[in-house]
Structures are given as structure tokens and as C-alpha cells.
């Protein structure tokens, strides 16, 4: 059973009023607060930026500029809140954890209200962030807020954690210290680019010779239409023009026809522009454009969080589909292998994506987890949810067709 907890329905209202101190669990323990994701909170914003620089796990989708752009322009943004955990003890407190969340009315297909990490269609990794060295203590503080809050219903459901990564391990450790399970309820794998090889050597080692020959042929045919050029956003370039070109390119294809392009709605268009501007201001942005005869036919947007990188968005002109412009521009991402500050790039693609899986050999496992919240009623909700999930999994396994290799020769 898959749980798109945020997409599953509108969130419900919160109490108490966001922004007030809700828990202090001791002088040497983290302090916690809840805040809105919109508005001017300069002190918290500076601390959030500092947390991003010291995070246990790079995640651009948990950076302040990304989360605030989503909160300002996307559905549920007005209802989303963040639990902030601050280091205790003497001296100036440091932000050690940030957990954006909503109260969701459904858990998968079940009408179970619960606390869910706030993600959305443009967030490709869970938006929680914890400071290196404070992974478990930050999560214990966050769980403590939920344990004490009358408005926290059901269970905690966290979407988009790198399986076995520092954030996932910290949550599992915190749950274990409190005597609770941290159950993986869904798992996927997606393409990852990670290698010590040079771009050319990786390309030759990963992509079949027959496919490389076909891509050379397509690029040669494309060059018959006019000069082929690859451009990268330069420091002094007009960012607005680059955004205009990307939004127009994406809207020209099937996403535009289906109404799912960023430019299809004013809010998502403004969200994209704010994210790009925020990443650019933070020195985290790369935009790549493939032109034919000075006409953009494919574009990529990458977001950096050293030592990682994330392929955020891609668009191409379907009038040139016979030349595979999306693949040709994706090949330009191999150049990141030459960057000493970037060790890997997350494709942010769906599992088994045929294009990127044929270009990148490594895989990144991403999971959804559920954790019970204190209280017998809420523990009961957790047991009901997990029992239903396990039953559904057994039914699916029984109905799965036997692969031909497993069938009896008779």
C-alpha cells in the first residue's frame, strides 16, 4: 500500500498557534518551537541556513529557500508548519533539526488522520533536515513535540528518506530509544550518478556501444538542421530569461496539454522562479540548455548541496523528439563527475525510468516510514494502519503472476 500522505487530501488546521514555544525538555536537551513556513522570521531563517550548511545529509528540498518557496505558492503551503529543534545547554542555541509537516486526513486509502512530513509533487526527497552529530537527539525532540500535542493524531509518517542514510538512521535510533518501531512501509530505487571515473570513461563504461553509436547519429542528424550548442547559465546572465525559456519549453509539450506544466498555474510558475532565484543566490544553481540554430530544444535544472547534486527539472521540445533532445541534454550532466566538490547526483526520477536508468548505473533507495506517537489511542491507530498494510502486501504477493522462469515446464 503506497501512501502519498500529502497528496491524499487537504490538510487540517493546527493548534496551538504556530511560532510559540511548545516544549522545553531540559537545560541540556533540545528546545523546540513550531513556526509557520511563511512570513518574515529573520532569526529563524539565518539559523535554518546554518543548519543546511551543517546538515547530516545534503537535501536541497529541505533548504529554507526551497521550503519557503513551496509554502508561499503551492497547495497546503498555508497549512504547513515546521517543528524546529534547538540545542540545549549554555551558550547560543543552534538549530539541530527542522521538520516541515502537515496534518493529513488520510493514510493511503484509509481515513486515518495523522502527522505527515510535508512534501509535494516538486519535492523529491523528504524535507526534514538534521544537524550532523545530532541526528537522534533532533528526532527525539520532534517526537517529543508530537507526543505532547493534543492536535497530533494517529502516527508520524515520513516520506522520502534515503534508506540507511543519516536522517533515516537518526529517526530509527530515536524511535528505538523511546521503545518504538520505525517501520519501512514503502521502498523504491532511482538512478544515481556516482563514480570516480572521468565523464567520458563513465559514459563508455555505462552506456552500451550500440546506444552510444545511435546517440552520435542523432546528434549528427540534429546538426544538419543548424549549429548545435550547449550553454550553461553564466554568472551575469539574465535569470528571468532563462526561467522564461524553461517554462515555455515545458509548457509546449505533453505537460502543457495535460495541465501539469509549471506554467499551467500561476502558483507553480512563481514557485519555480522563487526556487531558481533562491538557489542562484545561494550559489546552488546550474541550468543547461541545448540549442539548435540558436533555438532552445532541451533544458536541465540542477540544484547543488555539496557533496551532492539533484536533477530538479528537465524539459524538451517535442517537435525534435526524433532526435532524443532530452537524452542529449542529460548527457551533459556527466560533466559533474569532474567537480571535486560533488560526489554524487540524484536523478530525482521515478523508479525504473527508461531514459536515465540507461545512462546512470548506480541506484539510490528511498523509503517511507511510519512511527507511532505516544498515547494508547494513537498507538492503536498505528497498529490498525500497519495491520492493514501487511494484509494488503500479502494479498498482492498472492495475486502476483509467477514469472515464466519460475513456472513448471509442464
mmCIF file of C-alpha atoms in Angstrom:
data_model
loop_
_atom_site.group_PDB
_atom_site.id
_atom_site.type_symbol
_atom_site.label_atom_id
_atom_site.label_comp_id
_atom_site.label_asym_id
_atom_site.label_seq_id
_atom_site.Cartn_x
_atom_site.Cartn_y
_atom_site.Cartn_z
ATOM 1 C CA UNK A 1 0.000 0.000 0.000
ATOM 2 C CA UNK A 2 1.531 3.306 -1.038
ATOM 3 C CA UNK A 3 0.939 6.427 0.979
ATOM 4 C CA UNK A 4 1.075 9.745 -0.791
ATOM 5 C CA UNK A 5 0.115 11.279 2.528
ATOM 6 C CA UNK A 6 0.188 14.885 1.439
ATOM 7 C CA UNK A 7 -1.339 14.374 -1.972
ATOM 8 C CA UNK A 8 -4.051 12.209 -0.423
ATOM 9 C CA UNK A 9 -6.228 15.138 0.628
ATOM 10 C CA UNK A 10 -6.305 18.573 2.154
ATOM 11 C CA UNK A 11 -4.608 19.045 5.481
ATOM 12 C CA UNK A 12 -6.500 20.091 8.555
ATOM 13 C CA UNK A 13 -5.991 23.028 10.887
ATOM 14 C CA UNK A 14 -3.404 23.211 13.637
ATOM 15 C CA UNK A 15 -3.469 24.309 17.235
ATOM 16 C CA UNK A 16 -1.787 25.800 19.207
ATOM 17 C CA UNK A 17 -0.814 28.956 17.354
ATOM 18 C CA UNK A 18 2.392 28.370 15.335
ATOM 19 C CA UNK A 19 5.500 30.194 16.453
ATOM 20 C CA UNK A 20 5.088 29.788 20.205
ATOM 21 C CA UNK A 21 7.452 27.738 22.328
ATOM 22 C CA UNK A 22 5.711 24.422 22.910
ATOM 23 C CA UNK A 23 8.275 22.287 24.689
ATOM 24 C CA UNK A 24 11.443 22.570 26.750
ATOM 25 C CA UNK A 25 12.740 19.146 27.704
ATOM 26 C CA UNK A 26 15.564 20.169 29.986
ATOM 27 C CA UNK A 27 18.508 22.503 30.173
ATOM 28 C CA UNK A 28 20.811 20.062 28.401
ATOM 29 C CA UNK A 29 18.159 18.793 25.998
ATOM 30 C CA UNK A 30 16.937 20.408 22.775
ATOM 31 C CA UNK A 31 14.339 23.153 22.968
ATOM 32 C CA UNK A 32 11.596 23.057 20.376
ATOM 33 C CA UNK A 33 9.291 25.510 18.689
ATOM 34 C CA UNK A 34 6.713 25.434 15.933
ATOM 35 C CA UNK A 35 6.649 28.085 13.243
ATOM 36 C CA UNK A 36 4.797 28.942 10.105
ATOM 37 C CA UNK A 37 6.715 28.451 6.882
ATOM 38 C CA UNK A 38 5.752 31.881 5.586
ATOM 39 C CA UNK A 39 6.336 35.390 6.856
ATOM 40 C CA UNK A 40 9.484 37.180 7.949
ATOM 41 C CA UNK A 41 11.327 35.360 10.722
ATOM 42 C CA UNK A 42 14.850 36.564 10.074
ATOM 43 C CA UNK A 43 16.463 34.904 13.096
ATOM 44 C CA UNK A 44 14.984 31.515 12.309
ATOM 45 C CA UNK A 45 15.868 31.932 8.635
ATOM 46 C CA UNK A 46 19.535 32.545 9.418
ATOM 47 C CA UNK A 47 19.565 29.519 11.719
ATOM 48 C CA UNK A 48 17.886 27.392 9.016
ATOM 49 C CA UNK A 49 20.534 28.413 6.505
ATOM 50 C CA UNK A 50 23.206 27.472 9.043
ATOM 51 C CA UNK A 51 21.563 24.097 9.548
ATOM 52 C CA UNK A 52 21.653 23.481 5.810
ATOM 53 C CA UNK A 53 25.405 24.087 5.781
ATOM 54 C CA UNK A 54 25.928 21.601 8.648
ATOM 55 C CA UNK A 55 23.287 19.013 7.726
ATOM 56 C CA UNK A 56 23.980 15.337 8.270
ATOM 57 C CA UNK A 57 22.630 14.656 4.791
ATOM 58 C CA UNK A 58 22.521 17.056 1.816
ATOM 59 C CA UNK A 59 18.965 17.803 0.709
ATOM 60 C CA UNK A 60 18.140 20.875 -1.355
ATOM 61 C CA UNK A 61 14.430 20.174 -0.860
ATOM 62 C CA UNK A 62 14.868 20.860 2.867
ATOM 63 C CA UNK A 63 16.753 24.116 2.373
ATOM 64 C CA UNK A 64 14.986 27.209 3.647
ATOM 65 C CA UNK A 65 14.724 28.890 0.237
ATOM 66 C CA UNK A 66 13.128 25.783 -1.304
ATOM 67 C CA UNK A 67 10.666 25.093 1.529
ATOM 68 C CA UNK A 68 9.574 28.731 1.799
ATOM 69 C CA UNK A 69 9.011 28.994 -1.953
ATOM 70 C CA UNK A 70 6.801 25.905 -1.782
ATOM 71 C CA UNK A 71 4.921 27.238 1.254
ATOM 72 C CA UNK A 72 4.275 30.556 -0.469
ATOM 73 C CA UNK A 73 2.909 29.197 -3.737
ATOM 74 C CA UNK A 74 1.844 25.542 -3.559
ATOM 75 C CA UNK A 75 -1.301 23.856 -2.195
ATOM 76 C CA UNK A 76 -1.126 23.126 1.541
ATOM 77 C CA UNK A 77 1.624 25.704 1.940
ATOM 78 C CA UNK A 78 -0.549 27.877 4.156
ATOM 79 C CA UNK A 79 -1.303 24.888 6.408
ATOM 80 C CA UNK A 80 2.245 23.529 6.623
ATOM 81 C CA UNK A 81 4.294 24.162 9.749
ATOM 82 C CA UNK A 82 7.805 23.264 10.876
ATOM 83 C CA UNK A 83 8.966 21.852 14.179
ATOM 84 C CA UNK A 84 12.356 23.375 14.990
ATOM 85 C CA UNK A 85 14.695 21.720 17.487
ATOM 86 C CA UNK A 86 17.419 23.832 19.118
ATOM 87 C CA UNK A 87 20.467 22.626 21.015
ATOM 88 C CA UNK A 88 20.204 22.923 24.802
ATOM 89 C CA UNK A 89 22.851 23.764 27.376
ATOM 90 C CA UNK A 90 24.768 27.004 27.794
ATOM 91 C CA UNK A 91 25.771 29.336 25.016
ATOM 92 C CA UNK A 92 23.910 30.437 21.918
ATOM 93 C CA UNK A 93 21.442 27.763 20.778
ATOM 94 C CA UNK A 94 21.942 26.173 17.383
ATOM 95 C CA UNK A 95 19.234 24.779 15.179
ATOM 96 C CA UNK A 96 19.719 20.995 15.056
ATOM 97 C CA UNK A 97 16.535 19.898 13.347
ATOM 98 C CA UNK A 98 13.797 21.192 11.057
ATOM 99 C CA UNK A 99 10.722 19.127 10.253
ATOM 100 C CA UNK A 100 8.061 20.634 7.919
ATOM 101 C CA UNK A 101 4.762 18.827 8.388
ATOM 102 C CA UNK A 102 1.016 18.848 7.819
ATOM 103 C CA UNK A 103 -1.898 17.086 9.435
ATOM 104 C CA UNK A 104 -3.207 14.713 6.786
ATOM 105 C CA UNK A 105 -6.771 13.318 6.874
ATOM 106 C CA UNK A 106 -5.973 10.051 5.064
ATOM 107 C CA UNK A 107 -3.282 7.403 5.369
ATOM 108 C CA UNK A 108 -3.194 5.874 1.925
ATOM 109 C CA UNK A 109 -6.793 4.780 1.315
ATOM 110 C CA UNK A 110 -7.679 4.731 4.995
ATOM 111 C CA UNK A 111 -9.457 7.710 6.626
ATOM 112 C CA UNK A 112 -6.864 7.975 9.421
ATOM 113 C CA UNK A 113 -5.744 11.437 10.456
ATOM 114 C CA UNK A 114 -2.024 11.580 11.143
ATOM 115 C CA UNK A 115 1.083 13.767 11.128
ATOM 116 C CA UNK A 116 2.897 13.649 7.777
ATOM 117 C CA UNK A 117 6.104 15.185 6.572
ATOM 118 C CA UNK A 118 5.189 17.905 4.105
ATOM 119 C CA UNK A 119 6.179 17.000 0.579
ATOM 120 C CA UNK A 120 4.605 17.752 -2.799
ATOM 121 C CA UNK A 121 4.942 16.894 -6.484
ATOM 122 C CA UNK A 122 8.103 19.005 -6.830
ATOM 123 C CA UNK A 123 9.848 17.714 -3.680
ATOM 124 C CA UNK A 124 11.859 14.601 -4.467
ATOM 125 C CA UNK A 125 13.377 13.891 -1.072
ATOM 126 C CA UNK A 126 11.844 14.202 2.419
ATOM 127 C CA UNK A 127 12.041 17.794 3.578
ATOM 128 C CA UNK A 128 13.318 17.093 7.106
ATOM 129 C CA UNK A 129 16.859 18.173 7.976
ATOM 130 C CA UNK A 130 19.038 17.358 10.998
ATOM 131 C CA UNK A 131 22.466 18.595 12.043
ATOM 132 C CA UNK A 132 25.420 16.222 11.801
ATOM 133 C CA UNK A 133 26.143 14.744 15.218
ATOM 134 C CA UNK A 134 22.605 15.462 16.487
ATOM 135 C CA UNK A 135 20.608 13.077 14.313
ATOM 136 C CA UNK A 136 18.905 11.080 17.082
ATOM 137 C CA UNK A 137 18.523 13.950 19.573
ATOM 138 C CA UNK A 138 16.843 16.156 16.965
ATOM 139 C CA UNK A 139 14.342 13.419 16.114
ATOM 140 C CA UNK A 140 13.706 12.677 19.811
ATOM 141 C CA UNK A 141 12.835 16.329 20.302
ATOM 142 C CA UNK A 142 10.499 16.304 17.291
ATOM 143 C CA UNK A 143 8.795 13.142 18.519
ATOM 144 C CA UNK A 144 8.502 14.741 21.962
ATOM 145 C CA UNK A 145 6.547 17.650 20.496
ATOM 146 C CA UNK A 146 4.142 15.257 18.797
ATOM 147 C CA UNK A 147 3.769 13.142 21.952
ATOM 148 C CA UNK A 148 2.702 16.218 23.943
ATOM 149 C CA UNK A 149 0.479 17.822 21.302
ATOM 150 C CA UNK A 150 -3.255 17.209 21.521
ATOM 151 C CA UNK A 151 -3.571 18.072 17.834
ATOM 152 C CA UNK A 152 -1.113 15.323 16.774
ATOM 153 C CA UNK A 153 -3.358 12.478 15.673
ATOM 154 C CA UNK A 154 -2.630 8.922 14.653
ATOM 155 C CA UNK A 155 1.010 8.341 13.797
ATOM 156 C CA UNK A 156 4.038 10.002 12.232
ATOM 157 C CA UNK A 157 4.543 9.243 8.529
ATOM 158 C CA UNK A 158 7.769 10.471 6.925
ATOM 159 C CA UNK A 159 8.115 10.349 3.153
ATOM 160 C CA UNK A 160 11.271 10.337 1.053
ATOM 161 C CA UNK A 161 14.138 9.247 3.308
ATOM 162 C CA UNK A 162 17.341 7.844 1.836
ATOM 163 C CA UNK A 163 17.331 4.303 3.163
ATOM 164 C CA UNK A 164 20.137 3.856 5.653
ATOM 165 C CA UNK A 165 21.163 7.496 5.352
ATOM 166 C CA UNK A 166 21.929 9.684 8.397
ATOM 167 C CA UNK A 167 18.411 11.144 8.582
ATOM 168 C CA UNK A 168 16.750 7.732 8.392
ATOM 169 C CA UNK A 169 19.208 6.230 10.897
ATOM 170 C CA UNK A 170 18.666 9.127 13.299
ATOM 171 C CA UNK A 171 14.895 8.660 13.246
ATOM 172 C CA UNK A 172 15.198 4.892 13.702
ATOM 173 C CA UNK A 173 17.600 5.368 16.596
ATOM 174 C CA UNK A 174 15.373 7.962 18.271
ATOM 175 C CA UNK A 175 12.349 5.684 17.916
ATOM 176 C CA UNK A 176 14.286 2.734 19.360
ATOM 177 C CA UNK A 177 15.432 4.824 22.324
ATOM 178 C CA UNK A 178 11.772 5.575 23.019
ATOM 179 C CA UNK A 179 10.840 1.911 22.655
ATOM 180 C CA UNK A 180 9.023 2.317 19.350
ATOM 181 C CA UNK A 181 9.274 0.772 15.899
ATOM 182 C CA UNK A 182 10.283 2.766 12.842
ATOM 183 C CA UNK A 183 8.697 0.704 10.096
ATOM 184 C CA UNK A 184 9.584 0.990 6.426
ATOM 185 C CA UNK A 185 6.212 0.910 4.661
ATOM 186 C CA UNK A 186 7.321 1.573 1.086
ATOM 187 C CA UNK A 187 10.595 1.414 -0.832
ATOM 188 C CA UNK A 188 11.732 2.495 -4.291
ATOM 189 C CA UNK A 189 15.065 2.822 -6.087
ATOM 190 C CA UNK A 190 16.042 5.525 -8.538
ATOM 191 C CA UNK A 191 19.044 6.291 -10.681
ATOM 192 C CA UNK A 192 22.112 7.843 -9.067
ATOM 193 C CA UNK A 193 25.316 9.119 -10.684
ATOM 194 C CA UNK A 194 28.363 8.372 -8.544
ATOM 195 C CA UNK A 195 31.796 7.444 -9.812
ATOM 196 C CA UNK A 196 35.490 8.279 -9.680
ATOM 197 C CA UNK A 197 35.703 7.876 -13.449
ATOM 198 C CA UNK A 198 36.010 10.775 -15.856
ATOM 199 C CA UNK A 199 32.849 11.755 -17.751
ATOM 200 C CA UNK A 200 33.973 10.047 -20.954
ATOM 201 C CA UNK A 201 35.183 6.916 -19.176
ATOM 202 C CA UNK A 202 31.921 6.614 -17.237
ATOM 203 C CA UNK A 203 29.880 7.084 -20.409
ATOM 204 C CA UNK A 204 31.789 4.330 -22.174
ATOM 205 C CA UNK A 205 31.597 2.002 -19.164
ATOM 206 C CA UNK A 206 27.881 2.509 -18.559
ATOM 207 C CA UNK A 207 26.192 3.033 -21.920
ATOM 208 C CA UNK A 208 26.222 0.200 -24.431
ATOM 209 C CA UNK A 209 28.308 0.736 -27.565
ATOM 210 C CA UNK A 210 25.239 0.320 -29.757
ATOM 211 C CA UNK A 211 23.398 3.063 -27.867
ATOM 212 C CA UNK A 212 26.432 5.387 -27.985
ATOM 213 C CA UNK A 213 26.568 4.916 -31.758
ATOM 214 C CA UNK A 214 22.868 5.745 -32.035
ATOM 215 C CA UNK A 215 23.305 8.916 -29.943
ATOM 216 C CA UNK A 216 26.194 10.040 -32.160
ATOM 217 C CA UNK A 217 23.979 9.503 -35.188
ATOM 218 C CA UNK A 218 21.127 11.517 -33.647
ATOM 219 C CA UNK A 219 23.428 14.409 -32.797
ATOM 220 C CA UNK A 220 24.816 14.406 -36.341
ATOM 221 C CA UNK A 221 21.317 14.475 -37.786
ATOM 222 C CA UNK A 222 20.428 17.306 -35.438
ATOM 223 C CA UNK A 223 23.440 19.278 -36.640
ATOM 224 C CA UNK A 224 22.055 19.096 -40.173
ATOM 225 C CA UNK A 225 19.296 21.473 -39.019
ATOM 226 C CA UNK A 226 21.749 24.094 -37.778
ATOM 227 C CA UNK A 227 24.605 24.659 -35.328
ATOM 228 C CA UNK A 228 24.220 22.617 -32.125
ATOM 229 C CA UNK A 229 25.396 24.375 -28.965
ATOM 230 C CA UNK A 230 25.307 23.693 -25.232
ATOM 231 C CA UNK A 231 25.014 26.678 -22.890
ATOM 232 C CA UNK A 232 25.313 26.870 -19.120
ATOM 233 C CA UNK A 233 23.886 29.696 -17.056
ATOM 234 C CA UNK A 234 26.673 32.229 -16.654
ATOM 235 C CA UNK A 235 27.085 34.376 -13.502
ATOM 236 C CA UNK A 236 25.939 37.529 -15.250
ATOM 237 C CA UNK A 237 23.138 36.004 -17.318
ATOM 238 C CA UNK A 238 19.535 37.190 -17.086
ATOM 239 C CA UNK A 239 17.952 34.596 -14.809
ATOM 240 C CA UNK A 240 14.447 35.704 -15.727
ATOM 241 C CA UNK A 241 15.029 34.964 -19.413
ATOM 242 C CA UNK A 242 16.370 31.500 -18.597
ATOM 243 C CA UNK A 243 13.286 30.816 -16.471
ATOM 244 C CA UNK A 244 11.013 32.081 -19.255
ATOM 245 C CA UNK A 245 12.649 29.755 -21.744
ATOM 246 C CA UNK A 246 12.379 26.728 -19.467
ATOM 247 C CA UNK A 247 8.740 27.346 -18.582
ATOM 248 C CA UNK A 248 7.835 27.906 -22.225
ATOM 249 C CA UNK A 249 9.691 24.774 -23.338
ATOM 250 C CA UNK A 250 7.994 22.593 -20.719
ATOM 251 C CA UNK A 251 4.546 24.011 -21.442
ATOM 252 C CA UNK A 252 4.945 23.333 -25.181
ATOM 253 C CA UNK A 253 4.764 19.577 -24.662
ATOM 254 C CA UNK A 254 2.513 16.969 -23.082
ATOM 255 C CA UNK A 255 2.732 18.575 -19.660
ATOM 256 C CA UNK A 256 1.240 21.737 -21.065
ATOM 257 C CA UNK A 257 -1.527 19.810 -22.794
ATOM 258 C CA UNK A 258 -2.354 17.888 -19.611
ATOM 259 C CA UNK A 259 -2.211 20.984 -17.417
ATOM 260 C CA UNK A 260 0.694 19.666 -15.332
ATOM 261 C CA UNK A 261 3.396 22.039 -16.588
ATOM 262 C CA UNK A 262 4.827 24.510 -14.105
ATOM 263 C CA UNK A 263 3.438 27.371 -16.183
ATOM 264 C CA UNK A 264 -0.049 25.825 -16.245
ATOM 265 C CA UNK A 265 -0.826 27.504 -12.916
ATOM 266 C CA UNK A 266 0.369 30.862 -11.683
ATOM 267 C CA UNK A 267 1.365 29.436 -8.308
ATOM 268 C CA UNK A 268 3.642 26.709 -9.631
ATOM 269 C CA UNK A 269 5.228 29.118 -12.075
ATOM 270 C CA UNK A 270 6.052 31.537 -9.249
ATOM 271 C CA UNK A 271 7.281 28.637 -7.122
ATOM 272 C CA UNK A 272 9.741 27.626 -9.854
ATOM 273 C CA UNK A 273 11.026 31.177 -10.253
ATOM 274 C CA UNK A 274 11.468 31.572 -6.490
ATOM 275 C CA UNK A 275 13.320 28.259 -6.184
ATOM 276 C CA UNK A 276 15.635 29.115 -9.056
ATOM 277 C CA UNK A 277 16.267 32.584 -7.625
ATOM 278 C CA UNK A 278 16.918 31.167 -4.155
ATOM 279 C CA UNK A 279 19.303 28.537 -5.456
ATOM 280 C CA UNK A 280 21.065 31.119 -7.604
ATOM 281 C CA UNK A 281 21.510 33.491 -4.656
ATOM 282 C CA UNK A 282 22.919 30.637 -2.570
ATOM 283 C CA UNK A 283 25.323 29.557 -5.323
ATOM 284 C CA UNK A 284 23.477 26.243 -5.729
ATOM 285 C CA UNK A 285 22.072 26.537 -9.271
ATOM 286 C CA UNK A 286 23.042 25.053 -12.625
ATOM 287 C CA UNK A 287 20.944 25.459 -15.765
ATOM 288 C CA UNK A 288 21.945 23.732 -19.009
ATOM 289 C CA UNK A 289 20.434 24.485 -22.406
ATOM 290 C CA UNK A 290 20.768 22.625 -25.698
ATOM 291 C CA UNK A 291 20.230 24.844 -28.756
ATOM 292 C CA UNK A 292 19.854 24.128 -32.438
ATOM 293 C CA UNK A 293 20.380 27.129 -34.667
ATOM 294 C CA UNK A 294 20.023 29.333 -31.539
ATOM 295 C CA UNK A 295 16.658 27.745 -30.688
ATOM 296 C CA UNK A 296 16.394 26.060 -27.249
ATOM 297 C CA UNK A 297 15.242 22.461 -27.667
ATOM 298 C CA UNK A 298 16.096 20.990 -24.229
ATOM 299 C CA UNK A 299 16.926 22.321 -20.771
ATOM 300 C CA UNK A 300 18.024 20.938 -17.406
ATOM 301 C CA UNK A 301 17.884 22.480 -13.934
ATOM 302 C CA UNK A 302 20.257 21.098 -11.302
ATOM 303 C CA UNK A 303 20.371 22.101 -7.643
ATOM 304 C CA UNK A 304 23.579 21.621 -5.643
ATOM 305 C CA UNK A 305 24.089 20.793 -1.976
ATOM 306 C CA UNK A 306 27.707 19.655 -1.719
ATOM 307 C CA UNK A 307 28.753 16.917 -1.725
ATOM 308 C CA UNK A 308 25.504 16.130 -3.553
ATOM 309 C CA UNK A 309 23.580 17.361 -6.552
ATOM 310 C CA UNK A 310 19.939 16.934 -7.585
ATOM 311 C CA UNK A 311 18.449 16.917 -11.093
ATOM 312 C CA UNK A 312 15.411 19.043 -10.368
ATOM 313 C CA UNK A 313 13.677 19.598 -13.716
ATOM 314 C CA UNK A 314 14.073 18.728 -17.392
ATOM 315 C CA UNK A 315 12.140 19.889 -20.453
ATOM 316 C CA UNK A 316 12.460 19.429 -24.200
ATOM 317 C CA UNK A 317 10.785 20.481 -27.433
ATOM 318 C CA UNK A 318 8.633 17.612 -28.691
ATOM 319 C CA UNK A 319 8.995 18.877 -32.258
ATOM 320 C CA UNK A 320 12.537 17.482 -32.049
ATOM 321 C CA UNK A 321 11.576 14.238 -30.304
ATOM 322 C CA UNK A 322 13.022 12.089 -33.105
ATOM 323 C CA UNK A 323 16.482 13.368 -32.088
ATOM 324 C CA UNK A 324 16.085 12.487 -28.373
ATOM 325 C CA UNK A 325 16.919 16.010 -27.127
ATOM 326 C CA UNK A 326 16.171 15.019 -23.515
ATOM 327 C CA UNK A 327 18.806 12.307 -23.652
ATOM 328 C CA UNK A 328 21.313 14.584 -25.390
ATOM 329 C CA UNK A 329 20.994 17.290 -22.751
ATOM 330 C CA UNK A 330 21.084 14.680 -19.965
ATOM 331 C CA UNK A 331 24.479 13.555 -21.249
ATOM 332 C CA UNK A 332 25.789 16.973 -20.246
ATOM 333 C CA UNK A 333 25.283 16.017 -16.603
ATOM 334 C CA UNK A 334 28.304 13.715 -16.881
ATOM 335 C CA UNK A 335 30.415 16.870 -16.544
ATOM 336 C CA UNK A 336 29.604 16.936 -12.825
ATOM 337 C CA UNK A 337 32.000 13.993 -12.415
ATOM 338 C CA UNK A 338 34.836 16.487 -12.917
ATOM 339 C CA UNK A 339 33.703 18.640 -9.969
ATOM 340 C CA UNK A 340 35.796 17.949 -6.854
ATOM 341 C CA UNK A 341 33.056 19.250 -4.531
ATOM 342 C CA UNK A 342 30.286 16.961 -5.873
ATOM 343 C CA UNK A 343 30.423 13.220 -5.150
ATOM 344 C CA UNK A 344 27.015 12.155 -6.455
ATOM 345 C CA UNK A 345 23.934 13.320 -8.323
ATOM 346 C CA UNK A 346 20.403 12.156 -7.511
ATOM 347 C CA UNK A 347 18.281 11.798 -10.647
ATOM 348 C CA UNK A 348 15.046 12.502 -8.687
ATOM 349 C CA UNK A 349 13.430 10.245 -11.296
ATOM 350 C CA UNK A 350 10.739 7.660 -10.844
ATOM 351 C CA UNK A 351 11.801 4.066 -10.319
ATOM 352 C CA UNK A 352 12.833 2.214 -13.494
ATOM 353 C CA UNK A 353 12.848 5.372 -15.585
ATOM 354 C CA UNK A 354 13.940 4.054 -19.013
ATOM 355 C CA UNK A 355 15.949 7.096 -20.083
ATOM 356 C CA UNK A 356 18.059 7.897 -17.017
ATOM 357 C CA UNK A 357 18.439 4.269 -15.946
ATOM 358 C CA UNK A 358 20.215 3.580 -19.216
ATOM 359 C CA UNK A 359 22.678 6.430 -18.582
ATOM 360 C CA UNK A 360 23.407 6.129 -14.834
ATOM 361 C CA UNK A 361 24.378 2.796 -13.317
ATOM 362 C CA UNK A 362 24.070 3.453 -9.584
ATOM 363 C CA UNK A 363 20.821 3.355 -7.591
ATOM 364 C CA UNK A 364 19.547 5.227 -4.527
ATOM 365 C CA UNK A 365 16.944 3.512 -2.287
ATOM 366 C CA UNK A 366 14.277 5.865 -0.920
ATOM 367 C CA UNK A 367 11.760 4.806 1.732
ATOM 368 C CA UNK A 368 8.655 5.921 3.571
ATOM 369 C CA UNK A 369 8.478 5.146 7.267
ATOM 370 C CA UNK A 370 5.826 5.245 9.973
ATOM 371 C CA UNK A 371 6.407 5.705 13.714
ATOM 372 C CA UNK A 372 3.798 5.553 16.488
ATOM 373 C CA UNK A 373 3.130 8.604 18.667
ATOM 374 C CA UNK A 374 2.743 8.245 22.440
ATOM 375 C CA UNK A 375 -0.739 7.510 23.790
ATOM 376 C CA UNK A 376 -2.861 4.396 23.680
ATOM 377 C CA UNK A 377 -5.313 5.784 21.116
ATOM 378 C CA UNK A 378 -2.549 6.855 18.775
ATOM 379 C CA UNK A 379 -0.703 3.571 19.227
ATOM 380 C CA UNK A 380 -3.948 1.844 18.316
ATOM 381 C CA UNK A 381 -4.145 3.830 15.085
ATOM 382 C CA UNK A 382 -0.583 2.797 14.273
ATOM 383 C CA UNK A 383 -1.409 -0.889 14.825
ATOM 384 C CA UNK A 384 -4.515 -0.653 12.660
ATOM 385 C CA UNK A 385 -2.590 1.045 9.854
ATOM 386 C CA UNK A 386 0.279 -1.432 9.927
ATOM 387 C CA UNK A 387 -2.049 -4.441 10.095
ATOM 388 C CA UNK A 388 -3.907 -3.179 7.021
ATOM 389 C CA UNK A 389 -0.630 -2.599 5.168
ATOM 390 C CA UNK A 390 0.692 -6.066 5.935
ATOM 391 C CA UNK A 391 -2.583 -7.675 4.878
ATOM 392 C CA UNK A 392 -2.570 -5.723 1.619
ATOM 393 C CA UNK A 393 1.033 -6.773 0.964
ATOM 394 C CA UNK A 394 0.154 -10.447 1.482
ATOM 395 C CA UNK A 395 -2.791 -10.170 -0.887
ATOM 396 C CA UNK A 396 -0.627 -8.531 -3.536
ATOM 397 C CA UNK A 397 2.037 -11.222 -3.215
ATOM 398 C CA UNK A 398 -0.557 -13.982 -3.607
ATOM 399 C CA UNK A 399 -2.013 -12.394 -6.729
ATOM 400 C CA UNK A 400 1.391 -11.745 -8.331
ATOM 401 C CA UNK A 401 1.787 -13.789 -11.547
ATOM 402 C CA UNK A 402 4.588 -16.331 -11.380
ATOM 403 C CA UNK A 403 7.431 -15.221 -13.690
ATOM 404 C CA UNK A 404 7.997 -17.563 -16.619
ATOM 405 C CA UNK A 405 11.388 -18.629 -15.238
ATOM 406 C CA UNK A 406 9.670 -19.861 -12.074
ATOM 407 C CA UNK A 407 6.879 -21.765 -13.805
ATOM 408 C CA UNK A 408 6.889 -25.504 -14.057
ATOM 409 C CA UNK A 409 7.997 -26.750 -17.504
ATOM 410 C CA UNK A 410 4.750 -28.708 -17.566
#
